[in-house]
XYZ file of C-alpha atoms in Angstrom:
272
model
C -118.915 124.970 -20.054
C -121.054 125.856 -23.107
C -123.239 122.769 -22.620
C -127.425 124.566 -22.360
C -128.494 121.960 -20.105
C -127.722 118.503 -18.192
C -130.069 115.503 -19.836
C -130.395 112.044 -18.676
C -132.097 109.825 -19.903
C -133.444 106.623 -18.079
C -132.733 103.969 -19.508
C -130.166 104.989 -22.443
C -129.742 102.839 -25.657
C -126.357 104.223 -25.618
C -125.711 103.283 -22.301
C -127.192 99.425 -22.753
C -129.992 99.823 -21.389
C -128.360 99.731 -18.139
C -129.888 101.681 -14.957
C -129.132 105.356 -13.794
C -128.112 105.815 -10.077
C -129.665 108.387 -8.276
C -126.483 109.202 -6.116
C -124.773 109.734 -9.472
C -127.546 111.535 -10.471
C -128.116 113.866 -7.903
C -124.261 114.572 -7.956
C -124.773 115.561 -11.420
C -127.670 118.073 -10.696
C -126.255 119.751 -8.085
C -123.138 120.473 -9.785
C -125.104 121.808 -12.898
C -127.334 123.901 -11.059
C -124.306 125.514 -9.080
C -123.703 127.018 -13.288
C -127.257 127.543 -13.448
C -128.066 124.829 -15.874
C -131.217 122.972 -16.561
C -131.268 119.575 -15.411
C -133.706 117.775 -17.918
C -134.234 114.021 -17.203
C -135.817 111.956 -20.091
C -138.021 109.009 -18.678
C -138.407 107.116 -21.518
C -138.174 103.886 -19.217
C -138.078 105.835 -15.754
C -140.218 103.134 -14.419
C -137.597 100.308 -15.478
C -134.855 102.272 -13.805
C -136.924 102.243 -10.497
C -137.211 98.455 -10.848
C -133.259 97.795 -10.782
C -132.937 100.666 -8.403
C -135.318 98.800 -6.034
C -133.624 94.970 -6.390
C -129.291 96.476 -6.512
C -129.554 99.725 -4.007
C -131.014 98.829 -0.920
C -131.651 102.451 -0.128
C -134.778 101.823 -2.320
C -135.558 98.196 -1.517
C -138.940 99.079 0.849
C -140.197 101.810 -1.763
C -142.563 101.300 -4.661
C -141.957 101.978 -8.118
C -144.211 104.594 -7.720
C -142.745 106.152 -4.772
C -139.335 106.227 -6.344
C -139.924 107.695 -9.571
C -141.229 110.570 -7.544
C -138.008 110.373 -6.004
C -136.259 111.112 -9.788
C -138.683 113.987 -11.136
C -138.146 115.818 -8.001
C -134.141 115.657 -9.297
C -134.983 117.648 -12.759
C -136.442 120.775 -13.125
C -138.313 119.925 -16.376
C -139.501 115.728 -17.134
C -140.452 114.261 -19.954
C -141.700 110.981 -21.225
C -142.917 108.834 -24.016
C -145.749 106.780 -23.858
C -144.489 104.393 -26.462
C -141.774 103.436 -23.938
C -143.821 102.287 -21.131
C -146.311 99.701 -21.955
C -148.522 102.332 -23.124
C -150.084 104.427 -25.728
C -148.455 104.312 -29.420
C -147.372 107.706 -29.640
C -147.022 110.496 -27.754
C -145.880 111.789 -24.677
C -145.826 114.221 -21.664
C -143.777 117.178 -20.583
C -143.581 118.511 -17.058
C -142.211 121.494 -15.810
C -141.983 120.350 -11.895
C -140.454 122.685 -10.492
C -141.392 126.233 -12.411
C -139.784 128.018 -9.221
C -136.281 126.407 -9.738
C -136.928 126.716 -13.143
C -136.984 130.117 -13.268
C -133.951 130.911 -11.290
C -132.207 129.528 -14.805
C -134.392 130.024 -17.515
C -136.298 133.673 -17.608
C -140.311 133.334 -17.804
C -139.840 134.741 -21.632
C -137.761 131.414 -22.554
C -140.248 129.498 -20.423
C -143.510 130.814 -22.193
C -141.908 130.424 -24.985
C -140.840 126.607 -24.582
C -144.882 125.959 -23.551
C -145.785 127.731 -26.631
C -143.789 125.447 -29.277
C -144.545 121.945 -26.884
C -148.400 123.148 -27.143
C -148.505 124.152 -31.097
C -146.204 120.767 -32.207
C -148.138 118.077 -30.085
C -151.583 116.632 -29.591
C -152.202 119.056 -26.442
C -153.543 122.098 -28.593
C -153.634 120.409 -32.278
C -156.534 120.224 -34.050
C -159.668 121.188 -31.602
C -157.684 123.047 -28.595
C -159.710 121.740 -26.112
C -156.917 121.044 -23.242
C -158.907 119.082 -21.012
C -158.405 115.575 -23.029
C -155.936 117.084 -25.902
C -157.639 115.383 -28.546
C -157.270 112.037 -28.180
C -159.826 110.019 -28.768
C -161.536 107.598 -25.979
C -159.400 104.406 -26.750
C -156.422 106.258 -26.867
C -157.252 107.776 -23.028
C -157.727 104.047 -22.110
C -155.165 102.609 -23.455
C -152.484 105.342 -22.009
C -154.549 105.311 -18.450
C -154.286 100.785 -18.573
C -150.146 101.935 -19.849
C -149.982 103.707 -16.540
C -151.141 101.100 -14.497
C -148.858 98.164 -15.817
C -146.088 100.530 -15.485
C -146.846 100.722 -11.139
C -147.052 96.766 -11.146
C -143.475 95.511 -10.287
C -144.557 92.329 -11.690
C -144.602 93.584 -14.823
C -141.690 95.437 -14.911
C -139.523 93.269 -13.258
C -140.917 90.035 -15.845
C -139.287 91.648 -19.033
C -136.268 92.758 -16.917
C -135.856 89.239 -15.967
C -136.415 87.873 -19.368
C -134.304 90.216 -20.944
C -131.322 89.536 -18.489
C -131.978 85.543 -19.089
C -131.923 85.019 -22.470
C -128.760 87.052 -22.571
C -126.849 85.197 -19.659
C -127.823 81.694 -21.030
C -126.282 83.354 -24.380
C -123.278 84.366 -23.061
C -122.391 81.340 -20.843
C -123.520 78.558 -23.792
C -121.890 79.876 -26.869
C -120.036 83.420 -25.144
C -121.784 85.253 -27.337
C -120.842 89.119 -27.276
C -124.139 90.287 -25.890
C -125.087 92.644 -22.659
C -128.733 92.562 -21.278
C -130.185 96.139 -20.445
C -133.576 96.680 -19.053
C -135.628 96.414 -22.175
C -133.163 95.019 -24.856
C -130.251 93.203 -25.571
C -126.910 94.786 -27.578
C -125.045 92.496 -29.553
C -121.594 93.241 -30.856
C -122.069 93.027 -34.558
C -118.292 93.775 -34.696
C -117.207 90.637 -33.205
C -119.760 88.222 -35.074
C -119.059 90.019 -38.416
C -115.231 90.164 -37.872
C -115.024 90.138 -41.904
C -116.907 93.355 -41.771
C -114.840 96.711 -41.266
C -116.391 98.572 -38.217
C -116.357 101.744 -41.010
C -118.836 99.322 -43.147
C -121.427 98.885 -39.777
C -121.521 95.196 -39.326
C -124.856 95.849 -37.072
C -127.294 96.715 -40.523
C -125.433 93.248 -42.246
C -126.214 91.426 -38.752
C -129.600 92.942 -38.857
C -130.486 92.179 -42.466
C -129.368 88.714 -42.014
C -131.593 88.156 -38.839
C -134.702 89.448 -40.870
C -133.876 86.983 -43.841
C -133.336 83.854 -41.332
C -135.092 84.569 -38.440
C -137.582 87.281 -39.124
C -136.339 89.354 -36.377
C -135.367 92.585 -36.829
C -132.847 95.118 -34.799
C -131.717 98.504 -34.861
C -128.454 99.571 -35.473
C -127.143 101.522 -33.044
C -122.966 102.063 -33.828
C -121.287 104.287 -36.417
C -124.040 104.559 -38.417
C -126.010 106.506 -35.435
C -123.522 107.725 -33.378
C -120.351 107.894 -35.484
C -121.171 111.116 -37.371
C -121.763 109.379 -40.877
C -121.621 111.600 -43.463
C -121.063 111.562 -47.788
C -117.582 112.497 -47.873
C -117.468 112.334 -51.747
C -119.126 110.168 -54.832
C -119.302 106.762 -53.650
C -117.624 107.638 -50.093
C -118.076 108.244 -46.538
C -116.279 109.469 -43.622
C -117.211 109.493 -39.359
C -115.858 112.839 -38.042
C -116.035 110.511 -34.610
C -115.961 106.682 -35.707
C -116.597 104.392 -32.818
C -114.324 101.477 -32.561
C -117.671 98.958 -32.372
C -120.590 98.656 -34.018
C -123.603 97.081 -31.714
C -127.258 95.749 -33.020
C -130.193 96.739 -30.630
C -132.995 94.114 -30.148
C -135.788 95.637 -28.051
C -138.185 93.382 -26.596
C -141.340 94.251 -27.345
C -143.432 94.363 -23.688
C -145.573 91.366 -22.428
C -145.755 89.763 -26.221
C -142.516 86.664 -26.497
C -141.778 84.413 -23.962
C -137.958 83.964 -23.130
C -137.553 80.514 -24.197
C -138.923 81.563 -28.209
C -136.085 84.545 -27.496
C -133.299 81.896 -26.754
C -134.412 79.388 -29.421
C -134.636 82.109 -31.861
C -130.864 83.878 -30.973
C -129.340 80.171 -30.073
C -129.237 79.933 -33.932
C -126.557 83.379 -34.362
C -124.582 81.293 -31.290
């Protein structure tokens, strides 16, 4: 087809948060390398995917986290991910080219010099000073990405917002069957169905959301027709979707190893 590339990302927000399996996965690379496609995974929570893949597919159930993200790279031919997304560093993140030989059979060494060229003039790695051996962070930042790392290998930590995550939106569903699904690192509420006076076209998920940061002092993301829906001015005063979902969903992230779950429930137990 015309697509450049095969991404995945693990975990998606458009997916709800919910894991990636590798069987799928692989499947997926091998039939986009047979038309000599790039196969790009984003691991933007790569380490929270290895957690679920360890506890539901007991192919993985004796490996570490560790072990098993190895496990994914090896999949893609290029890897990135954000350290902002995994208990780390504010900003920022890594690209890897793992497999340059593979690599190569699809891309020509032109388009690859050319892809390090923009990644090293656009990010910390060669702005400012150029000195490549700590890309110009300073010392706190090199900590605090380095103590990132770490939590992400301890399955402890991992699996605890997991966990938390998936209980506060169970005990939500069951006591008030509240339109919610638990991913990995969020929950995704159906604005659509608590705002039924809202028209999906009006994105009930920013009304939810501005009511939860008057009352509650929480605040969510939007992520329905106003992200995906292909919102645009269509003339004074109007807009049109050129692919208008039929929901409209509101994103809370849980920030890592800050709330406890039963603050979480109290707080949400007041929407039920």
């Amino acid at each position: 087809g015309s697509a450049g590339c095969l991404l995945m990302t693990m975990t998606d927000n458009g997916g709800g948060g919910q894991p990636v399996s590798l069987k799928n996965l692989k499947l997926l690379a091998d039939r986009a390398h047979a038309q000599r496609k790039l196969v790009w995974i984003d691991g933007c929570r790569v380490y929270e995917n290895a957690c679920f893949l360890k506890a539901l597919d007991p192919d993985y159930s004796d490996m570490s986290l560790n072990e098993i993200v190895k496990e994914i790279v090896d999949i893609g031919d290029v890897f990135t991910v954000s350290f902002k997304k995994m208990y780390s560093h504010s900003g920022g993140g890594i690209f890897i080219n793992q497999k340059i030989n593979s690599a190569s059979r699809i891309l020509t060494q032109q388009q690859i010099d050319s892809m390090d060229f923009t990644i090293m003039s656009m990010t910390t790695a060669d702005y400012g000073n150029g000195f490549m051996s700590y890309s110009g962070l300073t010392g706190d930042g090199i900590v605090e990405i380095m103590s990132g790392m770490a939590l992400c290998l301890n399955e402890a930590v991992v699996a605890r917002r997991i966990l938390e995550v998936c209980y506060v939106g169970s005990m939500l569903h069951h006591r008030f069957n509240f339109p919610i699904i638990s991913g990995g690192h969020a929950l995704y509420i159906a604005a659509d169905r608590i705002l039924p006076c809202i028209e999906t076209a009006h994105c009930p998920a920013e009304y939810l959301n501005a009511i939860m940061m008057k009352a509650l002092r929480i605040r969510g993301c939007g992520l329905g027709n106003l992200v995906y829906g292909g919102r645009h001015v269509s003339g004074p005063g109007e807009v049109a979707y050129s692919k208008q979902l039929p929901m409209d969903s509101l994103r809370l992230a849980v920030p890592r190893e800050v709330y406890e779950q039963e603050y979480l429930l109290q707080a949400l137990s007041t929407l039920g």
